[in-house]
Short mmCIF file of C-alpha atoms and ligand atoms in Angstrom, two decimals:
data_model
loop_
_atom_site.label_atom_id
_atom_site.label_comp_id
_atom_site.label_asym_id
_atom_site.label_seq_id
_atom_site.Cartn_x
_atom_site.Cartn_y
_atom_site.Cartn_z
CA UNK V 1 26.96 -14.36 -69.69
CA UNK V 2 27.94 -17.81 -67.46
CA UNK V 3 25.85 -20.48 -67.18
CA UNK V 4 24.80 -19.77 -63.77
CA UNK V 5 23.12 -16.55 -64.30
CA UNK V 6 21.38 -17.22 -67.25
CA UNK V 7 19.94 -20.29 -65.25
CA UNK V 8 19.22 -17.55 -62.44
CA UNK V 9 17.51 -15.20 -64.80
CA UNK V 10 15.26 -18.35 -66.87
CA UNK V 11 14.24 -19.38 -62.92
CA UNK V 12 13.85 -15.49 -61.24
CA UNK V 13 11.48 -14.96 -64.66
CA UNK V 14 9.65 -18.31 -64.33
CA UNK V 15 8.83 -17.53 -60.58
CA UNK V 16 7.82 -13.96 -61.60
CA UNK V 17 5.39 -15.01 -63.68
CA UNK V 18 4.17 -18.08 -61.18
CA UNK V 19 3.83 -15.20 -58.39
CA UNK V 20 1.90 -12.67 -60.96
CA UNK V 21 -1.11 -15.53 -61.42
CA UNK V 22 -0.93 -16.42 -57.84
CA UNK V 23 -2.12 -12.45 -57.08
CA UNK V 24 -5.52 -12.83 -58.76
CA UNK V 25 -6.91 -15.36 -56.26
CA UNK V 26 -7.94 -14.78 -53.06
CA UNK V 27 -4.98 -15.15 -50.78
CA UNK V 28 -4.29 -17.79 -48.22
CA UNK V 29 -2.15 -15.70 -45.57
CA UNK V 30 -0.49 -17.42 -42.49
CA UNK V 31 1.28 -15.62 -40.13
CA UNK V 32 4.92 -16.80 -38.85
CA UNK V 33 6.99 -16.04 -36.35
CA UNK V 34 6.30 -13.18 -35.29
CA UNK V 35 3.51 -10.37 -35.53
CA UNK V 36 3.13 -9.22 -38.89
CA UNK V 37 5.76 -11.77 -40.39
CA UNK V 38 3.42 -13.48 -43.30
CA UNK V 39 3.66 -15.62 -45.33
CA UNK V 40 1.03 -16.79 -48.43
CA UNK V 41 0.51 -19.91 -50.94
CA UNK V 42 2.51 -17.67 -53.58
CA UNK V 43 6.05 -17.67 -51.34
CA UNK V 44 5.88 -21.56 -50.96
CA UNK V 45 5.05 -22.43 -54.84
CA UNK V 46 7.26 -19.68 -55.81
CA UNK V 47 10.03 -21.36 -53.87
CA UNK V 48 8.88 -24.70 -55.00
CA UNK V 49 9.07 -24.03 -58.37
CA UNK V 50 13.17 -22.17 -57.69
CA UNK V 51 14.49 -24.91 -55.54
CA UNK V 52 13.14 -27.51 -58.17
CA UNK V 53 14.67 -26.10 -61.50
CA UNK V 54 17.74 -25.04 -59.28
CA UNK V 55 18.45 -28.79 -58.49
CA UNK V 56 17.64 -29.67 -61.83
CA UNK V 57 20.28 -27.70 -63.50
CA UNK V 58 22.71 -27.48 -61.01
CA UNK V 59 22.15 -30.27 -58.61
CA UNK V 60 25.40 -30.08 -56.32
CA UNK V 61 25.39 -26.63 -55.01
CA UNK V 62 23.72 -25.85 -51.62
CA UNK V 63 20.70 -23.87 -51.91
CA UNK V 64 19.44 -21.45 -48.77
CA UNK V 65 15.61 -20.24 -48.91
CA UNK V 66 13.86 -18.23 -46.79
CA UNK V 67 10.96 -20.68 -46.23
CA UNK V 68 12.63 -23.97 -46.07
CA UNK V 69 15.74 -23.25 -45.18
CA UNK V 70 19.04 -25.25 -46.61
CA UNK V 71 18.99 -27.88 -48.68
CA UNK V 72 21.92 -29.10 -48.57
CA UNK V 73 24.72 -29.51 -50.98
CA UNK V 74 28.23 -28.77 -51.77
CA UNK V 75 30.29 -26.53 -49.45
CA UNK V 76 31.62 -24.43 -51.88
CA UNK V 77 28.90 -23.51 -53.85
CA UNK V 78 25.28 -22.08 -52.77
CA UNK V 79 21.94 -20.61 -54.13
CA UNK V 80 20.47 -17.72 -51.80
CA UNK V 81 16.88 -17.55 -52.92
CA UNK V 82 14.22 -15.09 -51.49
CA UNK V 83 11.38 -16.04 -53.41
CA UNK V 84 8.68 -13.48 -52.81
CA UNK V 85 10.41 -10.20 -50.82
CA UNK V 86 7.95 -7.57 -50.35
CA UNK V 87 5.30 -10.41 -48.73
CA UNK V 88 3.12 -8.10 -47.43
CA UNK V 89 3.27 -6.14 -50.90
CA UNK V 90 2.36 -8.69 -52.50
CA UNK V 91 -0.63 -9.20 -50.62
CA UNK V 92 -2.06 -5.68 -50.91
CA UNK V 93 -1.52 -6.09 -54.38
CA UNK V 94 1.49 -2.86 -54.16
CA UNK V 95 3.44 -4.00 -57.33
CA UNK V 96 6.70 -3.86 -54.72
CA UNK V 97 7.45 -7.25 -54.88
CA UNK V 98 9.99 -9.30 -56.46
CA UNK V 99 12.41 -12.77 -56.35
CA UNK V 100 15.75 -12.72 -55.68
CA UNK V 101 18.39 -15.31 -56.22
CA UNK V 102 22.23 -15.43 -55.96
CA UNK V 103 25.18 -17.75 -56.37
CA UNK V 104 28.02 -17.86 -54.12
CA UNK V 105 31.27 -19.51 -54.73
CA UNK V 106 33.83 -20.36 -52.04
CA UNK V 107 31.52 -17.49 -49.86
CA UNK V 108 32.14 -14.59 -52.89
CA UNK V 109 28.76 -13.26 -54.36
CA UNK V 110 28.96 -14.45 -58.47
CA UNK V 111 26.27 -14.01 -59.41
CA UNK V 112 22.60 -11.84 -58.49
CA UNK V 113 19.08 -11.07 -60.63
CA UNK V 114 15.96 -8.98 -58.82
CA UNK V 115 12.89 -9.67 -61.03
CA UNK V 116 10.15 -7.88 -60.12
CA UNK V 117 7.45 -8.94 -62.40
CA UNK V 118 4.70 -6.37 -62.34
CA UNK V 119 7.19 -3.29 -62.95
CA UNK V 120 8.52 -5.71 -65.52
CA UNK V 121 12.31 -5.21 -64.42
CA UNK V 122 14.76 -7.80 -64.25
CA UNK V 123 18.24 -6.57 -62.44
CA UNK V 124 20.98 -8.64 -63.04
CA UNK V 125 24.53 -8.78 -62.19
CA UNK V 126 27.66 -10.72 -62.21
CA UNK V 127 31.17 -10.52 -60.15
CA UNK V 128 33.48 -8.61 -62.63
CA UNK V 129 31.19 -8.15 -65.58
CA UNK V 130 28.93 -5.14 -64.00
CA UNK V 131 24.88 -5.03 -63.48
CA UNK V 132 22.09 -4.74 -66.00
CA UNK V 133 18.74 -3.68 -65.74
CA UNK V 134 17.11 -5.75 -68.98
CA UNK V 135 19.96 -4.63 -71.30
CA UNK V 136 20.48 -0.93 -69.87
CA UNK V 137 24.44 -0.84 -67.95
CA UNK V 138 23.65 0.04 -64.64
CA UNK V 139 25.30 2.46 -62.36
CA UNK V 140 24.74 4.07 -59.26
CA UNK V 141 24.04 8.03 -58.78
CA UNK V 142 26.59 10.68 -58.23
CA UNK V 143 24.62 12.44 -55.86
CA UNK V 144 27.52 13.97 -53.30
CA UNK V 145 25.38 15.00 -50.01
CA UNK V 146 22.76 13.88 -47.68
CA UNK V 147 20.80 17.02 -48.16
CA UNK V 148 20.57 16.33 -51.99
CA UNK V 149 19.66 12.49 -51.56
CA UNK V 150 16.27 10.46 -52.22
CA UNK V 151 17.04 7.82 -49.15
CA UNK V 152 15.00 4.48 -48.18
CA UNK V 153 14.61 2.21 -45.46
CA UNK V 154 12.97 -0.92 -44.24
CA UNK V 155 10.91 -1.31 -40.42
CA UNK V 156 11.46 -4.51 -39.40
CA UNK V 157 8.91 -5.17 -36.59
CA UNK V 158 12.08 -5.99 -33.83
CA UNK V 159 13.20 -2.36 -34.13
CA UNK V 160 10.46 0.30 -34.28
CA UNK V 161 11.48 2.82 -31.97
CA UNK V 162 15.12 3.34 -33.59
CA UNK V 163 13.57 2.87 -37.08
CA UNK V 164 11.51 5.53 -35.90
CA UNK V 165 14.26 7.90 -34.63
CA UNK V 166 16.23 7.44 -37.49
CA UNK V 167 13.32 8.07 -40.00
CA UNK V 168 12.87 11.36 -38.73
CA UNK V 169 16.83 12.12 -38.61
CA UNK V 170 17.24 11.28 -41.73
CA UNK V 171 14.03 13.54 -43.31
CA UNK V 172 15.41 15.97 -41.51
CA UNK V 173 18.55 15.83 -43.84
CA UNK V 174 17.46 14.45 -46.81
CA UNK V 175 15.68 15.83 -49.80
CA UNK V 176 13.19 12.89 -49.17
CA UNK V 177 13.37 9.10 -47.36
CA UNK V 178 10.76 6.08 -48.83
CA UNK V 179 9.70 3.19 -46.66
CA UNK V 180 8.85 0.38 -49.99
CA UNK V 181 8.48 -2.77 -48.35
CA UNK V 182 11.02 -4.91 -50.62
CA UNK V 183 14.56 -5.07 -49.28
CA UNK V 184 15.81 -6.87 -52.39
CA UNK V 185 13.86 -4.37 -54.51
CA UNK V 186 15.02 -1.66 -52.66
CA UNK V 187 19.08 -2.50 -53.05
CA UNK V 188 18.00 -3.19 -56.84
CA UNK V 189 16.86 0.79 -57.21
CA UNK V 190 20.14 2.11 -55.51
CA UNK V 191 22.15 -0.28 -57.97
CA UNK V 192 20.52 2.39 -60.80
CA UNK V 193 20.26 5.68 -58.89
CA UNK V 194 16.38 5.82 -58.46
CA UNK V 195 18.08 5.45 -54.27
CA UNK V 196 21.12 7.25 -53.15
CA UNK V 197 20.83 4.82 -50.07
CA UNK V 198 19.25 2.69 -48.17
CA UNK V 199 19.56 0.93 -44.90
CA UNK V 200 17.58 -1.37 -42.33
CA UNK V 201 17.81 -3.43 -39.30
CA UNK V 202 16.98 -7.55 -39.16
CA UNK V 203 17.68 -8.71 -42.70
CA UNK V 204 18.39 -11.85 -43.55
CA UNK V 205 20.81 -13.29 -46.48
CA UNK V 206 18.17 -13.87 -48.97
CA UNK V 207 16.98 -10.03 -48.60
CA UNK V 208 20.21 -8.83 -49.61
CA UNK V 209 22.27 -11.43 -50.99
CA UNK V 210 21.80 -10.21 -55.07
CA UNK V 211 20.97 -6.93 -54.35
CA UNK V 212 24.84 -6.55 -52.40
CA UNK V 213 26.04 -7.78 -55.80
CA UNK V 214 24.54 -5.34 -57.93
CA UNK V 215 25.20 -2.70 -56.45
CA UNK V 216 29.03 -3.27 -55.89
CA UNK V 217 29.00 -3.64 -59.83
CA UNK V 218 26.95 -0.85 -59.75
CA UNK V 219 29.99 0.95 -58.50
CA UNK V 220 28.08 1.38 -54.87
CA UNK V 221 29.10 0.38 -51.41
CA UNK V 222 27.42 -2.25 -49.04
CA UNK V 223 28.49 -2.85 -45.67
CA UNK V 224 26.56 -2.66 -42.30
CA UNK V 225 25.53 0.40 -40.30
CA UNK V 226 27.73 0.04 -37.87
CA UNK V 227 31.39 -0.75 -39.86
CA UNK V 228 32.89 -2.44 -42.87
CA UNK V 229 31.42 -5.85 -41.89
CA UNK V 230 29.68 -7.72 -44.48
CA UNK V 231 25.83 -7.35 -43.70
CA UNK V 232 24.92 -10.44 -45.24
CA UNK V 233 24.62 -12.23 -41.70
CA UNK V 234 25.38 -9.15 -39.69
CA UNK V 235 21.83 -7.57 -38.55
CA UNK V 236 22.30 -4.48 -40.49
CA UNK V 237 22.94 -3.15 -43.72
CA UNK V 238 24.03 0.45 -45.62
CA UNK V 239 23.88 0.18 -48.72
CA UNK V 240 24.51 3.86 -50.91
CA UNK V 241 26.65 4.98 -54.08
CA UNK V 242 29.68 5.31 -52.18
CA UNK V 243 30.11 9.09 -52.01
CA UNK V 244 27.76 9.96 -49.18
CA UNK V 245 28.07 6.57 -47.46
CA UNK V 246 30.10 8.07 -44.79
CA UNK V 247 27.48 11.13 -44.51
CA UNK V 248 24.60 8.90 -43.98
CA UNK V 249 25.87 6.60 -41.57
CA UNK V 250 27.55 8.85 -38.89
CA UNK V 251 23.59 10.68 -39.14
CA UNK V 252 22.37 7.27 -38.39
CA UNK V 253 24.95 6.57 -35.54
CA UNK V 254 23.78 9.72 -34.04
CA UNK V 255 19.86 9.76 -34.25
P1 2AM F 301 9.92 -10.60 -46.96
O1 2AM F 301 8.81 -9.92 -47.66
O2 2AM F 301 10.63 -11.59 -47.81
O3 2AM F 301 9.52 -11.15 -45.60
C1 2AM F 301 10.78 -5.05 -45.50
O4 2AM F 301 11.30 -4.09 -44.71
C2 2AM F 301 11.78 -6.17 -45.67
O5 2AM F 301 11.92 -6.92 -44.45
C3 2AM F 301 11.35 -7.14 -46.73
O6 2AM F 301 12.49 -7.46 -47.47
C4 2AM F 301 10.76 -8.33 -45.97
O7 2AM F 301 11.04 -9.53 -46.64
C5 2AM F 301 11.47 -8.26 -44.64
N1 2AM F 301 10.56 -8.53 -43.53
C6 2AM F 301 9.35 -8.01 -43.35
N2 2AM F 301 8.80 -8.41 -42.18
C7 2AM F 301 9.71 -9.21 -41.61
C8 2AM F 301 9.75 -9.95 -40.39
N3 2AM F 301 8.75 -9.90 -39.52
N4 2AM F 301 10.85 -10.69 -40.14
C9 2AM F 301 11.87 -10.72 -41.04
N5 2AM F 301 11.90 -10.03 -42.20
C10 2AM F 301 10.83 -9.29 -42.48
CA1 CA F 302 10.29 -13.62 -48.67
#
């Protein structure tokens, strides 16, 4: 294991931990940009606490949170840290939450962990070397056909009405399509087959930055809705095992 994920694993289980004790007070919730976008004490000392032992350990590389943006650093190297994804989880108390942090060199995903610290699962993978869930190899499902798949997707608020379309075309197909709340988490569980696929509109990098990695060393694909474009900055994402990739996206394209 390099240096740079074992740091991301020691920080992902740190913030974990911060982020379980933060969920027995009563929460301070703010809202953001938009409707329904939240944000709570936890995100901000969670992130805190990441960007902190992040520049500590490392201190040249970038590093690119969702709450205060870049702090800047080297060009070639960067941290991509959601640290809370499933907010609104989190502040129902649904155990769907978790941080996620990656390491990019030269713009190629190294490195990626998912901790999600009240199902107790850390997800961890590295360019070349495959993903792990705790010690367990992961890889992704051979499930073959849309009509045999357990699918899941994400609502951002922007995007309703097609979310909504597509929902239904996909049940229709589908053995059975889950709406969880944690992007991240959500790309972590297709990485080891609980998810045949997922997809969703309005992501940012930090929602899918490790959970791209794992599941490529998962053996899965990742790519947008629309085409092969990386979906890391791209508005969409479809993320399956590979084999009904194709299958999923053209009922997608057409609901
Ligand atoms: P978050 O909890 O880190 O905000 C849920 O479908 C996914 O979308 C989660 O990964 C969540 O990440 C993100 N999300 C939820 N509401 C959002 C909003 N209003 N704007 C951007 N991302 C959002
Ligand atoms: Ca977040």
């Amino acid at each position: 294991m390099t240096d740079v994920l074992t740091l991301a694993l020691d920080v992902a289980r740190e913030a974990g931990e911060l982020l379980r004790g933060h969920l027995r007070e009563p929460l301070a919730i703010r809202e953001k940009r938009e409707r329904a976008d939240i944000v709570t004490l936890a995100d901000d000392a969670s992130e805190a606490l990441i960007v902190k032992r992040l520049r500590a350990a490392h201190p040249s590389a970038t590093i690119l949170t969702e709450e205060s943006g870049v702090h800047a650093g080297s060009d070639e190297e960067r941290w991509i840290v959601d640290p809370l994804d499933g907010t609104t989880n989190f502040a129902h108390g649904y155990p769907l939450f978790c941080v996620s942090i990656a390491y990019e060199r030269a713009g190629e995903l190294i490195a990626g962990v998912v901790y999600a610290p009240l199902m107790g699962e850390c997800f961890a993978a590295e360019r070349g070397s495959g993903a792990r869930l705790g010690e367990l190899p992961l890889r992704v499902s051979s499930i073959e056909r849309v009509a045999d798949a357990m699918t899941c997707t994400g609502f951002h608020p922007a995007h309703y009405e097609r979310n909504g379309k597509q929902f239904a075309a996909v049940s229709n197909r589908a053995q059975a399509v889950r709406r969880d709340g944690s992007a991240a988490l959500d790309l972590a569980y297709v990485a080891c087959g609980r998810f045949d696929g997922f997809w969703e509109f309005g992501l940012s990098a930090w929602d899918v930055a490790a959970g791209t990695l794992l599941i490529r060393e998962s053996g899965g694909r990742v790519t947008t809705v629309e085409d092969e474009s990386e979906p890391s900055t791209a508005g969409s994402i479809l993320a399956t095992n590979g084999r009904l990739h194709d299958e999923l996206r053209s009922v997608l394209l057409t609901a």
